[in-house]
């Protein structure tokens, strides 16, 4: 009778339990070491011997029943807790996801890839050459011995190691590639960064890219150079821009030329008599062409016999043409960019336009 009461009371209390703390307290009250069931078992010693086994069995059966009820309640509370937390932090699967910001290629990289793709179609392979050069390769082997006045054309960043400098142009790559492939014919482009210690303006940076071109063979002429450059310009500018080829001077080519493209910003180069186009004075608004209507994009020429010999080729048997173009200047002329400093300024308003 006493055990029946205990069962009813325990189950009623368990039923009223609402949380885990209540469940723990119920457990220690009924099933714990000094709980009600342990106390009930201890009373077995006070009973007459013949009643003890029956009483003991009843206490054990009650213990098992309460344990089972306890486990059920525990599971029930656990499920309630999960349902409550799900309701509190409802997950709306219909909400649109957070947009992932996608990067893009830097305009300088895009233009560089466009240039290399066109030269690949013309049969030119890419050759990578070092940015930290020695004086010998950057100047001397290109027919500019020490104290040669032409060295002044390239204001140079020297390192603290004597004779080691940041290359001022990609032309020293000509020597590397010639010495590697001599005496085979060559048709390569050499892209990369160049450095010059000069004043930064809207059209000149201290750090800029160049793409050098070099073709060496046994029957190469100036006509091949002009044809290659015209074909390239036609493909790069899509026929939108005009070319002007002028004679020039470089110590490592003979004869030498420079190529200009008509200015996209002011279009002054498209005037009827382009040869007469002169700087239009300090009032000119065009930062790109300084009012001349033209912007120089590259230097070129037939490889000088001294350079051919320094590269290992016999100048009596081989000829070659070379050019060095400025991709930043070309991008300015293609996309109407008014200031070269935008390329390395890291301004997203500029970069996101490409
Ligand atoms: C040279 O650097 C020669 N090595 C080019 C060459 C190669 C001639 C092979 C003959 C044979 P130049 O200094 O003119 O030449 O530069 C070539 C091109 O690089 C320029 O037409 C221009 O497009 C670009 N460039 C030169 N200086 C800068 C600068 N400071 N900022 C941006 N682009 C520049």
PDB file of C-alpha atoms in Angstrom, residues 17-130:
ATOM      1  CA  UNK A  17       8.100  18.475 -14.216  1.00  0.00           C
ATOM      2  CA  UNK A  18       8.639  21.198 -16.872  1.00  0.00           C
ATOM      3  CA  UNK A  19      12.360  21.479 -17.370  1.00  0.00           C
ATOM      4  CA  UNK A  20      15.685  19.697 -16.963  1.00  0.00           C
ATOM      5  CA  UNK A  21      16.391  21.235 -13.560  1.00  0.00           C
ATOM      6  CA  UNK A  22      13.058  19.891 -12.285  1.00  0.00           C
ATOM      7  CA  UNK A  23      13.849  16.501 -13.776  1.00  0.00           C
ATOM      8  CA  UNK A  24      17.252  16.366 -12.028  1.00  0.00           C
ATOM      9  CA  UNK A  25      15.690  17.246  -8.693  1.00  0.00           C
ATOM     10  CA  UNK A  26      12.926  14.590  -9.185  1.00  0.00           C
ATOM     11  CA  UNK A  27      15.604  12.005 -10.019  1.00  0.00           C
ATOM     12  CA  UNK A  28      17.633  12.624  -6.900  1.00  0.00           C
ATOM     13  CA  UNK A  29      14.475  12.743  -4.749  1.00  0.00           C
ATOM     14  CA  UNK A  30      13.187   9.325  -5.877  1.00  0.00           C
ATOM     15  CA  UNK A  31      16.043   7.423  -7.494  1.00  0.00           C
ATOM     16  CA  UNK A  32      19.096   9.019  -5.875  1.00  0.00           C
ATOM     17  CA  UNK A  33      21.387   7.390  -3.261  1.00  0.00           C
ATOM     18  CA  UNK A  34      19.320   8.577  -0.340  1.00  0.00           C
ATOM     19  CA  UNK A  35      16.099   8.888  -2.367  1.00  0.00           C
ATOM     20  CA  UNK A  36      12.649   7.514  -1.507  1.00  0.00           C
ATOM     21  CA  UNK A  37      13.239   4.150  -3.198  1.00  0.00           C
ATOM     22  CA  UNK A  38      16.494   3.522  -1.320  1.00  0.00           C
ATOM     23  CA  UNK A  39      14.708   4.352   1.900  1.00  0.00           C
ATOM     24  CA  UNK A  40      11.907   1.918   0.959  1.00  0.00           C
ATOM     25  CA  UNK A  41      14.461  -0.847   0.332  1.00  0.00           C
ATOM     26  CA  UNK A  42      16.101  -0.246   3.672  1.00  0.00           C
ATOM     27  CA  UNK A  43      12.803  -0.969   5.361  1.00  0.00           C
ATOM     28  CA  UNK A  44      12.989  -4.605   4.173  1.00  0.00           C
ATOM     29  CA  UNK A  45      14.969  -5.428   7.321  1.00  0.00           C
ATOM     30  CA  UNK A  46      12.034  -4.382   9.531  1.00  0.00           C
ATOM     31  CA  UNK A  47       9.638  -6.889   7.878  1.00  0.00           C
ATOM     32  CA  UNK A  48       9.065 -10.456   8.968  1.00  0.00           C
ATOM     33  CA  UNK A  49      11.368 -12.784   7.045  1.00  0.00           C
ATOM     34  CA  UNK A  50       8.568 -14.399   4.964  1.00  0.00           C
ATOM     35  CA  UNK A  51       7.447 -11.017   3.573  1.00  0.00           C
ATOM     36  CA  UNK A  52      10.892  -9.810   2.664  1.00  0.00           C
ATOM     37  CA  UNK A  53      11.307 -11.446  -0.805  1.00  0.00           C
ATOM     38  CA  UNK A  54       7.903 -10.265  -2.021  1.00  0.00           C
ATOM     39  CA  UNK A  55       8.542  -6.747  -0.740  1.00  0.00           C
ATOM     40  CA  UNK A  56      11.962  -6.668  -2.295  1.00  0.00           C
ATOM     41  CA  UNK A  57      10.535  -7.680  -5.677  1.00  0.00           C
ATOM     42  CA  UNK A  58       7.885  -4.974  -5.485  1.00  0.00           C
ATOM     43  CA  UNK A  59      10.471  -2.286  -4.680  1.00  0.00           C
ATOM     44  CA  UNK A  60      12.640  -3.417  -7.632  1.00  0.00           C
ATOM     45  CA  UNK A  61       9.646  -3.464  -9.985  1.00  0.00           C
ATOM     46  CA  UNK A  62       8.729   0.050  -8.825  1.00  0.00           C
ATOM     47  CA  UNK A  63      12.297   1.205  -9.357  1.00  0.00           C
ATOM     48  CA  UNK A  64      12.285  -0.100 -12.918  1.00  0.00           C
ATOM     49  CA  UNK A  65       8.936   1.514 -13.646  1.00  0.00           C
ATOM     50  CA  UNK A  66      10.129   4.869 -12.304  1.00  0.00           C
ATOM     51  CA  UNK A  67      13.395   4.622 -14.258  1.00  0.00           C
ATOM     52  CA  UNK A  68      11.455   3.931 -17.478  1.00  0.00           C
ATOM     53  CA  UNK A  69       9.100   6.853 -16.759  1.00  0.00           C
ATOM     54  CA  UNK A  70      12.127   9.048 -16.060  1.00  0.00           C
ATOM     55  CA  UNK A  71      13.742   8.143 -19.421  1.00  0.00           C
ATOM     56  CA  UNK A  72      10.502   8.867 -21.294  1.00  0.00           C
ATOM     57  CA  UNK A  73      10.151  12.236 -19.595  1.00  0.00           C
ATOM     58  CA  UNK A  74      13.768  13.083 -20.358  1.00  0.00           C
ATOM     59  CA  UNK A  75      13.252  12.327 -24.049  1.00  0.00           C
ATOM     60  CA  UNK A  76      10.030  14.335 -24.084  1.00  0.00           C
ATOM     61  CA  UNK A  77      11.724  17.385 -22.533  1.00  0.00           C
ATOM     62  CA  UNK A  78      14.594  17.106 -25.029  1.00  0.00           C
ATOM     63  CA  UNK A  79      12.188  17.116 -27.987  1.00  0.00           C
ATOM     64  CA  UNK A  80      10.293  20.060 -26.523  1.00  0.00           C
ATOM     65  CA  UNK A  81      13.547  21.977 -26.184  1.00  0.00           C
ATOM     66  CA  UNK A  82      14.481  21.342 -29.835  1.00  0.00           C
ATOM     67  CA  UNK A  83      11.025  22.442 -30.994  1.00  0.00           C
ATOM     68  CA  UNK A  84      11.278  25.576 -28.862  1.00  0.00           C
ATOM     69  CA  UNK A  85      14.720  26.563 -30.178  1.00  0.00           C
ATOM     70  CA  UNK A  86      13.672  25.908 -33.781  1.00  0.00           C
ATOM     71  CA  UNK A  87      10.634  28.125 -33.319  1.00  0.00           C
ATOM     72  CA  UNK A  88      12.779  30.842 -31.695  1.00  0.00           C
ATOM     73  CA  UNK A  89      15.409  30.896 -34.469  1.00  0.00           C
ATOM     74  CA  UNK A  90      13.191  30.154 -37.426  1.00  0.00           C
ATOM     75  CA  UNK A  91      15.183  29.461 -40.618  1.00  0.00           C
ATOM     76  CA  UNK A  92      13.563  31.100 -43.624  1.00  0.00           C
ATOM     77  CA  UNK A  93      14.774  28.999 -46.527  1.00  0.00           C
ATOM     78  CA  UNK A  94      13.078  31.343 -48.990  1.00  0.00           C
ATOM     79  CA  UNK A  95      15.435  34.233 -48.127  1.00  0.00           C
ATOM     80  CA  UNK A  96      17.869  34.980 -50.997  1.00  0.00           C
ATOM     81  CA  UNK A  97      21.479  34.026 -50.198  1.00  0.00           C
ATOM     82  CA  UNK A  98      24.137  36.628 -49.475  1.00  0.00           C
ATOM     83  CA  UNK A  99      25.717  37.731 -52.757  1.00  0.00           C
ATOM     84  CA  UNK A 100      29.302  36.553 -53.235  1.00  0.00           C
ATOM     85  CA  UNK A 101      31.488  39.393 -54.519  1.00  0.00           C
ATOM     86  CA  UNK A 102      33.240  38.138 -57.643  1.00  0.00           C
ATOM     87  CA  UNK A 103      36.687  39.419 -58.449  1.00  0.00           C
ATOM     88  CA  UNK A 104      37.808  40.255 -61.951  1.00  0.00           C
ATOM     89  CA  UNK A 105      41.045  40.601 -63.838  1.00  0.00           C
ATOM     90  CA  UNK A 106      42.892  43.901 -63.483  1.00  0.00           C
ATOM     91  CA  UNK A 107      42.589  45.968 -66.689  1.00  0.00           C
ATOM     92  CA  UNK A 108      46.375  45.765 -67.139  1.00  0.00           C
ATOM     93  CA  UNK A 109      46.131  41.957 -67.039  1.00  0.00           C
ATOM     94  CA  UNK A 110      43.195  41.951 -69.459  1.00  0.00           C
ATOM     95  CA  UNK A 111      45.043  44.145 -71.945  1.00  0.00           C
ATOM     96  CA  UNK A 112      48.220  42.093 -71.562  1.00  0.00           C
ATOM     97  CA  UNK A 113      46.278  38.909 -72.315  1.00  0.00           C
ATOM     98  CA  UNK A 114      44.676  40.529 -75.373  1.00  0.00           C
ATOM     99  CA  UNK A 115      48.104  41.547 -76.688  1.00  0.00           C
ATOM    100  CA  UNK A 116      49.677  38.128 -76.106  1.00  0.00           C
ATOM    101  CA  UNK A 117      46.690  36.380 -77.727  1.00  0.00           C
ATOM    102  CA  UNK A 118      47.097  38.446 -80.902  1.00  0.00           C
ATOM    103  CA  UNK A 119      50.830  37.715 -81.062  1.00  0.00           C
ATOM    104  CA  UNK A 120      50.133  34.027 -80.438  1.00  0.00           C
ATOM    105  CA  UNK A 121      47.970  34.063 -83.571  1.00  0.00           C
ATOM    106  CA  UNK A 122      50.894  35.642 -85.436  1.00  0.00           C
ATOM    107  CA  UNK A 123      53.181  32.804 -84.288  1.00  0.00           C
ATOM    108  CA  UNK A 124      54.995  34.490 -81.368  1.00  0.00           C
ATOM    109  CA  UNK A 125      55.732  32.482 -78.220  1.00  0.00           C
ATOM    110  CA  UNK A 126      55.881  34.068 -74.748  1.00  0.00           C
ATOM    111  CA  UNK A 127      59.294  34.266 -73.075  1.00  0.00           C
ATOM    112  CA  UNK A 128      59.614  35.480 -69.473  1.00  0.00           C
ATOM    113  CA  UNK A 129      62.670  37.455 -68.544  1.00  0.00           C
ATOM    114  CA  UNK A 130      63.908  38.817 -65.188  1.00  0.00           C
TER     115      UNK A 130
END
